[in-house]
Short mmCIF file of C-alpha atoms in Angstrom, two decimals:
data_model
loop_
_atom_site.label_atom_id
_atom_site.label_comp_id
_atom_site.label_asym_id
_atom_site.label_seq_id
_atom_site.Cartn_x
_atom_site.Cartn_y
_atom_site.Cartn_z
CA MET A 1 144.85 -129.03 -0.98
CA ASP A 2 144.67 -125.79 0.92
CA TYR A 3 144.35 -125.87 4.70
CA GLU A 4 142.94 -123.12 6.86
CA VAL A 5 145.30 -122.34 9.71
CA LYS A 6 143.59 -120.73 12.68
CA ALA A 7 145.49 -118.43 14.98
CA ASP A 8 146.78 -120.08 18.13
CA PRO A 9 146.01 -117.80 21.12
CA LEU A 10 149.05 -119.09 23.05
CA GLU A 11 151.40 -118.47 20.13
CA ALA A 12 149.97 -115.00 19.69
CA ALA A 13 150.66 -114.31 23.35
CA PHE A 14 154.31 -115.29 22.94
CA ASP A 15 154.62 -113.09 19.85
CA ALA A 16 153.24 -110.16 21.78
CA ALA A 17 155.65 -110.78 24.65
CA VAL A 18 158.76 -110.25 22.53
CA VAL A 19 157.67 -106.79 21.38
CA PRO A 20 159.90 -104.31 23.21
CA ALA A 21 158.01 -102.39 25.87
CA VAL A 22 158.05 -98.63 25.84
CA VAL A 23 160.43 -97.40 28.53
CA GLN A 24 158.84 -94.76 30.73
CA ARG A 25 160.31 -92.49 33.37
CA PRO A 26 159.45 -93.56 36.92
CA GLN A 27 156.48 -91.66 38.25
CA LEU A 28 156.25 -90.24 41.74
CA ALA A 29 152.69 -91.39 42.24
CA ALA A 30 149.96 -93.21 40.42
CA GLY A 31 148.21 -91.05 37.88
CA ASP A 32 151.00 -88.51 37.44
CA ALA A 33 151.17 -89.01 33.68
CA THR A 34 147.46 -88.19 33.33
CA ASN A 35 147.54 -85.22 35.68
CA PRO A 36 147.70 -82.13 33.42
CA ALA A 37 148.53 -79.78 36.29
CA HIS A 38 151.44 -81.93 37.41
CA LYS A 39 152.71 -82.28 33.84
CA ALA A 40 152.44 -78.52 33.35
CA PHE A 41 154.51 -77.91 36.47
CA VAL A 42 157.29 -80.39 35.61
CA ASP A 43 157.51 -80.00 31.83
CA GLY A 44 156.36 -76.41 31.63
CA TYR A 45 157.85 -74.68 34.67
CA LEU A 46 160.77 -76.84 35.88
CA ARG A 47 162.10 -77.81 32.45
CA SER A 48 161.25 -74.79 30.30
CA GLY A 49 160.51 -71.97 32.73
CA ARG A 50 157.09 -71.23 31.31
CA GLU A 51 154.70 -69.59 33.70
CA VAL A 52 151.85 -72.01 34.25
CA GLU A 53 148.46 -71.73 35.85
CA LEU A 54 148.37 -73.80 39.00
CA LYS A 55 144.78 -73.54 40.17
CA SER A 56 144.80 -77.03 41.60
CA PHE A 57 147.76 -76.36 43.90
CA ALA A 58 147.09 -74.94 47.34
CA GLY A 59 149.05 -71.84 48.23
CA ASN A 60 150.48 -71.09 44.78
CA VAL A 61 151.90 -67.60 44.46
CA ALA A 62 153.24 -65.40 41.72
CA ALA A 63 156.39 -66.29 39.82
CA ASP A 64 158.51 -63.82 41.78
CA GLY A 65 157.70 -65.70 44.98
CA GLY A 66 157.85 -69.23 43.62
CA TYR A 67 155.22 -71.88 42.93
CA ALA A 68 153.95 -74.40 45.43
CA VAL A 69 155.40 -77.81 44.67
CA PRO A 70 152.73 -80.32 43.57
CA LYS A 71 151.55 -82.76 46.20
CA GLU A 72 153.27 -85.74 44.55
CA ILE A 73 156.74 -84.18 44.75
CA ASP A 74 156.16 -82.63 48.16
CA GLU A 75 155.17 -85.99 49.62
CA VAL A 76 158.40 -87.52 48.33
CA ILE A 77 160.35 -84.70 49.99
CA ASP A 78 158.50 -85.22 53.27
CA ALA A 79 158.99 -88.98 53.18
CA THR A 80 162.70 -88.60 52.51
CA LEU A 81 163.05 -86.01 55.25
CA LYS A 82 161.41 -88.35 57.70
CA ALA A 83 163.73 -91.15 56.67
CA ILE A 84 166.99 -89.19 57.01
CA SER A 85 166.11 -86.56 59.64
CA PRO A 86 165.98 -88.62 62.84
CA ILE A 87 164.27 -86.14 65.17
CA ARG A 88 161.51 -85.48 62.64
CA ALA A 89 160.80 -89.21 62.57
CA VAL A 90 159.99 -89.33 66.30
CA ALA A 91 158.72 -85.80 67.06
CA ASN A 92 155.23 -84.35 66.81
CA VAL A 93 154.97 -82.74 63.35
CA VAL A 94 152.06 -80.38 62.69
CA ARG A 95 151.12 -78.48 59.52
CA VAL A 96 150.31 -74.81 60.04
CA GLY A 97 148.96 -72.04 57.84
CA SER A 98 151.17 -69.27 59.23
CA ALA A 99 154.24 -68.66 61.37
CA GLY A 100 152.04 -67.52 64.26
CA TYR A 101 151.40 -71.03 65.62
CA ARG A 102 150.93 -71.38 69.37
CA LYS A 103 150.24 -74.37 71.58
CA LEU A 104 148.89 -74.48 75.13
CA VAL A 105 150.20 -77.07 77.58
CA THR A 106 148.67 -77.58 81.01
CA THR A 107 150.59 -78.50 84.13
CA ASN A 108 149.41 -79.79 87.53
CA GLY A 109 146.13 -81.05 86.02
CA VAL A 110 142.69 -80.68 87.56
CA SER A 111 142.49 -81.70 91.21
CA SER A 112 139.57 -83.64 92.68
CA GLY A 113 138.24 -84.60 96.09
CA TRP A 114 135.95 -86.90 98.00
CA ALA A 115 132.71 -85.88 99.66
CA SER A 116 129.64 -87.44 101.21
CA GLU A 117 126.30 -87.37 99.48
CA VAL A 118 125.13 -84.12 101.06
CA ALA A 119 128.48 -82.44 101.80
CA ALA A 120 129.53 -79.19 100.15
CA ARG A 121 131.76 -79.29 97.09
CA PRO A 122 134.38 -76.54 97.35
CA ASN A 123 136.26 -75.35 94.29
CA THR A 124 139.25 -77.44 93.22
CA ALA A 125 142.52 -76.13 91.88
CA THR A 126 142.64 -75.27 88.19
CA PRO A 127 145.51 -76.29 85.91
CA VAL A 128 148.27 -73.89 84.91
CA PHE A 129 148.41 -73.07 81.19
CA ASN A 130 151.77 -72.60 79.51
CA GLU A 131 152.01 -71.20 75.99
CA ILE A 132 154.49 -72.81 73.60
CA VAL A 133 155.57 -70.66 70.65
CA PRO A 134 157.92 -72.50 68.26
CA SER A 135 160.81 -70.49 66.84
CA PHE A 136 160.35 -70.28 63.07
CA GLY A 137 162.86 -69.81 60.28
CA GLU A 138 162.90 -70.14 56.53
CA LEU A 139 164.78 -73.19 55.37
CA TYR A 140 166.08 -73.01 51.81
CA ALA A 141 167.97 -75.04 49.25
CA ASN A 142 169.34 -73.84 45.92
CA PRO A 143 170.28 -76.82 43.67
CA ALA A 144 171.25 -76.17 40.06
CA ALA A 145 171.09 -78.04 36.76
CA THR A 146 172.05 -77.08 33.22
CA GLN A 147 169.31 -76.34 30.72
CA ALA A 148 170.68 -79.16 28.57
CA MET A 149 169.98 -81.62 31.40
CA LEU A 150 166.46 -80.27 31.77
CA ASP A 151 165.85 -80.58 28.01
CA ASP A 152 166.87 -84.26 28.13
CA ALA A 153 163.69 -86.32 28.42
CA GLN A 154 165.61 -89.14 30.12
CA PHE A 155 166.61 -86.85 32.99
CA ASP A 156 164.12 -87.39 35.82
CA VAL A 157 163.88 -83.80 37.01
CA GLU A 158 161.19 -84.69 39.57
CA ALA A 159 163.25 -87.30 41.41
CA TRP A 160 166.43 -85.22 41.19
CA LEU A 161 164.79 -82.10 42.58
CA ALA A 162 163.00 -83.95 45.38
CA SER A 163 166.24 -85.70 46.38
CA GLU A 164 168.36 -82.55 46.32
CA ILE A 165 165.88 -80.52 48.34
CA ALA A 166 165.31 -83.33 50.86
CA THR A 167 169.03 -83.83 51.43
CA GLU A 168 169.75 -80.14 52.01
CA PHE A 169 166.69 -79.64 54.20
CA ALA A 170 167.44 -82.73 56.29
CA LYS A 171 171.00 -81.60 57.08
CA ALA A 172 169.89 -78.17 58.22
CA GLU A 173 166.78 -79.13 60.16
CA GLY A 174 168.39 -82.16 61.82
CA SER A 175 171.03 -79.90 63.35
CA ALA A 176 168.49 -77.22 64.33
CA PHE A 177 166.15 -79.63 66.13
CA VAL A 178 169.06 -80.65 68.39
CA ASN A 179 171.28 -77.55 68.70
CA GLY A 180 169.34 -74.66 67.11
CA ASP A 181 169.51 -71.38 69.04
CA GLY A 182 165.98 -70.31 68.09
CA VAL A 183 167.14 -67.27 66.11
CA ASP A 184 165.53 -67.57 62.66
CA LYS A 185 165.55 -71.32 63.12
CA PRO A 186 163.96 -73.94 65.42
CA LYS A 187 165.16 -74.09 69.02
CA GLY A 188 166.95 -77.39 69.67
CA PHE A 189 166.16 -79.40 72.78
CA LEU A 190 169.80 -79.36 73.94
CA THR A 191 169.77 -75.54 74.18
CA TYR A 192 167.13 -75.42 76.92
CA THR A 193 167.97 -74.77 80.56
CA THR A 194 168.69 -77.97 82.50
CA ALA A 195 168.41 -78.86 86.18
CA ALA A 196 168.86 -81.98 88.27
CA THR A 197 165.53 -81.53 90.07
CA SER A 198 162.50 -83.70 89.33
CA ASP A 199 159.29 -82.77 87.53
CA ALA A 200 157.52 -81.85 90.76
CA THR A 201 159.89 -79.00 91.62
CA ARG A 202 161.60 -78.06 88.34
CA ALA A 203 160.42 -74.97 86.45
CA PHE A 204 158.35 -75.71 83.37
CA GLY A 205 160.43 -75.33 80.22
CA SER A 206 163.67 -76.64 81.72
CA LEU A 207 164.85 -80.20 81.12
CA GLN A 208 165.94 -82.61 83.81
CA TYR A 209 169.36 -84.18 83.57
CA VAL A 210 170.77 -87.24 85.28
CA ALA A 211 174.46 -87.06 86.12
CA SER A 212 176.65 -89.87 84.85
CA GLY A 213 178.50 -90.11 88.17
CA ALA A 214 181.93 -89.53 86.61
CA ALA A 215 183.40 -86.16 85.63
CA GLY A 216 184.89 -87.23 82.31
CA GLY A 217 182.67 -90.02 81.09
CA LEU A 218 180.51 -92.93 82.15
CA PRO A 219 181.34 -94.84 85.35
CA ALA A 220 183.90 -97.60 85.00
CA SER A 221 181.83 -99.91 87.22
CA ASN A 222 178.29 -100.88 86.22
CA PRO A 223 177.73 -98.00 83.77
CA GLU A 224 174.41 -99.54 82.72
CA ASN A 225 172.96 -98.49 86.08
CA THR A 226 173.27 -94.85 85.00
CA LEU A 227 171.14 -95.62 81.95
CA LEU A 228 168.54 -97.29 84.17
CA ASP A 229 168.42 -94.16 86.34
CA LEU A 230 167.79 -92.10 83.20
CA VAL A 231 164.97 -94.41 82.11
CA HIS A 232 163.18 -94.15 85.42
CA ALA A 233 163.67 -90.41 85.68
CA LEU A 234 161.06 -90.32 82.94
CA ARG A 235 157.66 -90.92 84.47
CA ALA A 236 155.72 -94.02 83.40
CA PRO A 237 153.11 -92.28 81.18
CA TYR A 238 155.91 -90.93 78.98
CA ARG A 239 157.86 -94.19 78.77
CA GLN A 240 155.25 -95.57 76.39
CA GLY A 241 156.78 -94.54 73.07
CA ALA A 242 160.09 -93.31 74.50
CA VAL A 243 163.32 -93.57 72.49
CA TRP A 244 167.05 -93.07 73.01
CA VAL A 245 168.81 -90.39 70.96
CA MET A 246 172.62 -90.41 70.62
CA ASN A 247 175.31 -90.31 67.95
CA SER A 248 177.11 -93.33 66.54
CA SER A 249 180.24 -92.79 68.66
CA THR A 250 178.25 -92.87 71.89
CA LEU A 251 176.26 -95.85 70.66
CA ALA A 252 179.49 -97.76 69.97
CA THR A 253 180.42 -97.28 73.62
CA ILE A 254 176.97 -98.23 74.92
CA ARG A 255 176.77 -101.38 72.79
CA LYS A 256 179.69 -102.89 74.74
CA PHE A 257 177.90 -102.70 78.10
CA LYS A 258 176.93 -106.01 79.66
CA THR A 259 174.89 -107.08 82.63
CA ALA A 260 176.34 -109.08 85.53
CA ASP A 261 175.50 -112.35 83.76
CA GLY A 262 177.34 -111.29 80.58
CA ALA A 263 174.34 -110.34 78.42
CA PHE A 264 174.53 -107.22 76.27
CA ILE A 265 172.04 -104.51 77.21
CA TRP A 266 171.79 -103.53 73.52
CA THR A 267 169.59 -105.78 71.36
CA PRO A 268 169.77 -105.68 67.55
CA GLY A 269 166.56 -105.62 65.53
CA LEU A 270 166.36 -109.12 64.11
CA VAL A 271 163.40 -108.46 61.81
CA THR A 272 163.39 -106.04 58.89
CA GLY A 273 161.85 -102.77 60.02
CA GLN A 274 162.26 -103.59 63.71
CA PRO A 275 164.53 -101.04 65.47
CA ASP A 276 167.54 -101.81 67.60
CA THR A 277 166.71 -101.50 71.29
CA LEU A 278 168.58 -100.48 74.42
CA LEU A 279 167.03 -101.72 77.66
CA GLY A 280 163.90 -102.42 75.65
CA PHE A 281 163.57 -98.97 74.02
CA PRO A 282 164.34 -98.07 70.37
CA VAL A 283 167.59 -96.25 69.54
CA VAL A 284 167.65 -93.26 67.19
CA GLU A 285 171.06 -92.23 65.86
CA SER A 286 171.54 -88.49 65.43
CA GLU A 287 175.03 -87.32 64.48
CA ASP A 288 174.18 -83.85 65.78
CA MET A 289 174.30 -85.14 69.36
CA PRO A 290 177.62 -84.42 71.14
CA ASP A 291 180.25 -87.03 71.96
CA ILE A 292 180.88 -88.25 75.50
CA ALA A 293 182.90 -85.51 77.19
CA ALA A 294 182.94 -83.52 80.42
CA ASN A 295 179.74 -81.47 80.95
CA ALA A 296 178.28 -82.69 77.64
CA THR A 297 174.82 -84.23 77.29
CA PRO A 298 175.47 -87.01 74.77
CA ILE A 299 172.33 -89.06 75.47
CA ALA A 300 168.68 -88.06 75.46
CA PHE A 301 165.84 -90.33 76.48
CA GLY A 302 162.22 -89.42 76.17
CA ASN A 303 158.91 -89.42 74.38
CA PHE A 304 159.63 -86.93 71.60
CA GLN A 305 156.10 -87.26 70.23
CA ALA A 306 154.94 -85.62 73.45
CA GLY A 307 158.06 -83.57 74.14
CA TYR A 308 159.18 -81.89 70.92
CA LEU A 309 157.00 -80.00 68.44
CA ILE A 310 157.86 -79.36 64.79
CA ALA A 311 155.57 -76.86 63.05
CA GLU A 312 155.88 -76.35 59.30
CA ARG A 313 154.07 -74.68 56.45
CA SER A 314 152.33 -77.26 54.31
CA GLU A 315 153.93 -76.40 50.97
CA THR A 316 157.46 -76.17 49.65
CA ASN A 317 157.81 -73.20 47.29
CA ILE A 318 160.13 -73.23 44.29
CA LEU A 319 161.45 -70.31 42.27
CA ARG A 320 163.15 -71.13 38.95
CA ASP A 321 166.15 -68.85 38.31
CA PRO A 322 167.88 -69.24 34.92
CA TYR A 323 169.68 -65.87 35.09
CA SER A 324 171.90 -65.64 38.18
CA ASN A 325 174.23 -68.57 37.47
CA LYS A 326 174.33 -69.12 33.69
CA PRO A 327 174.56 -71.69 32.13
CA TYR A 328 172.93 -73.31 35.17
CA VAL A 329 169.29 -73.07 36.16
CA ASN A 330 168.88 -72.71 39.91
CA PHE A 331 165.82 -73.98 41.75
CA TYR A 332 165.41 -71.90 44.89
CA ALA A 333 163.24 -73.92 47.29
CA THR A 334 161.95 -72.53 50.59
CA LYS A 335 159.88 -73.80 53.48
CA ARG A 336 158.93 -72.29 56.84
CA ILE A 337 159.79 -74.60 59.73
CA GLY A 338 159.66 -74.05 63.49
CA GLY A 339 160.54 -76.23 66.44
CA ALA A 340 160.45 -76.13 70.24
CA VAL A 341 160.20 -78.35 73.29
CA SER A 342 156.49 -78.60 73.97
CA ASN A 343 156.60 -80.65 77.17
CA SER A 344 159.79 -80.45 79.22
CA GLU A 345 158.73 -83.40 81.38
CA ALA A 346 158.83 -85.78 78.41
CA ILE A 347 162.56 -85.53 77.58
CA LYS A 348 165.47 -86.38 79.92
CA LEU A 349 169.20 -85.88 79.36
CA LEU A 350 172.29 -87.72 80.56
CA LYS A 351 174.98 -85.22 81.61
CA ILE A 352 178.61 -86.23 81.93
CA ALA A 353 179.29 -84.94 85.42
CA ALA A 354 180.07 -86.27 88.86
CA SER A 355 176.82 -84.87 90.24
#
């Protein structure tokens, strides 16, 4: 006798599960595989060097000047830069359309007064406007890959290029934001004029420093009091969002400081994503900060969102060069970046000096 065997849905599901899945390259963002413009850029221009039409990309230019990197790759570069460039992570970053960016900052504010119902209202003082012009420079990276690597479909050219550019850019800009001289590069906050006077009497554009009290280092007795003086040199409105900036060597010294009752003044972040804190304020490690030494300024404390401005062009441009370094294909990436202290009252420095 013949029996009719009906398909078991559960068994069919198990059969389907053992079929090997097609391995795909990781995508930078959802929808990349279906984006013809993005595919044309990666497979056409980066891998093969074919000139492609990039109507959907803002700011694209001719092949001799490079193409604007698609948004998906550029966002990965920006995210990586923010993760490994410490000052960028806490500063005010603005996107500009040209290198002629300017920012106005007012000082003294608008004064006011009291008057009776029928009394005259004389003019009050007007604020003083100060123009901030960030120093711009062209940041570039020039990674290379062989054409054989680019022809290999398993080679993730998108991730490799984004990583290489981000690493090179982060090294250069991280140093410039701290120590840049402002000549064809951002002006670092440590290169500004410093004075020991307070905000009320110090010239706008110069940073206030607090002396450590010892000529060659931090005081041997109660060194944490010097850090407290630095905290309160920053006025209360700026302390909301303030951070410490120092290198790892200085941080190793600071982490050993204790209060009179034996408690460490440094507190580790106990939850994932929560920063380490010093006297209740987050700590940002920047290896471009100097070590503790005579007349050095190894510690900065301030609200960098209010105090330091990073201005950058919105696109990263890439020029593919298969000729200059055969058998390698170079990818010449450029981006215009500027930086300057925008509010000198929002950043304070600790200077290793007796006074």
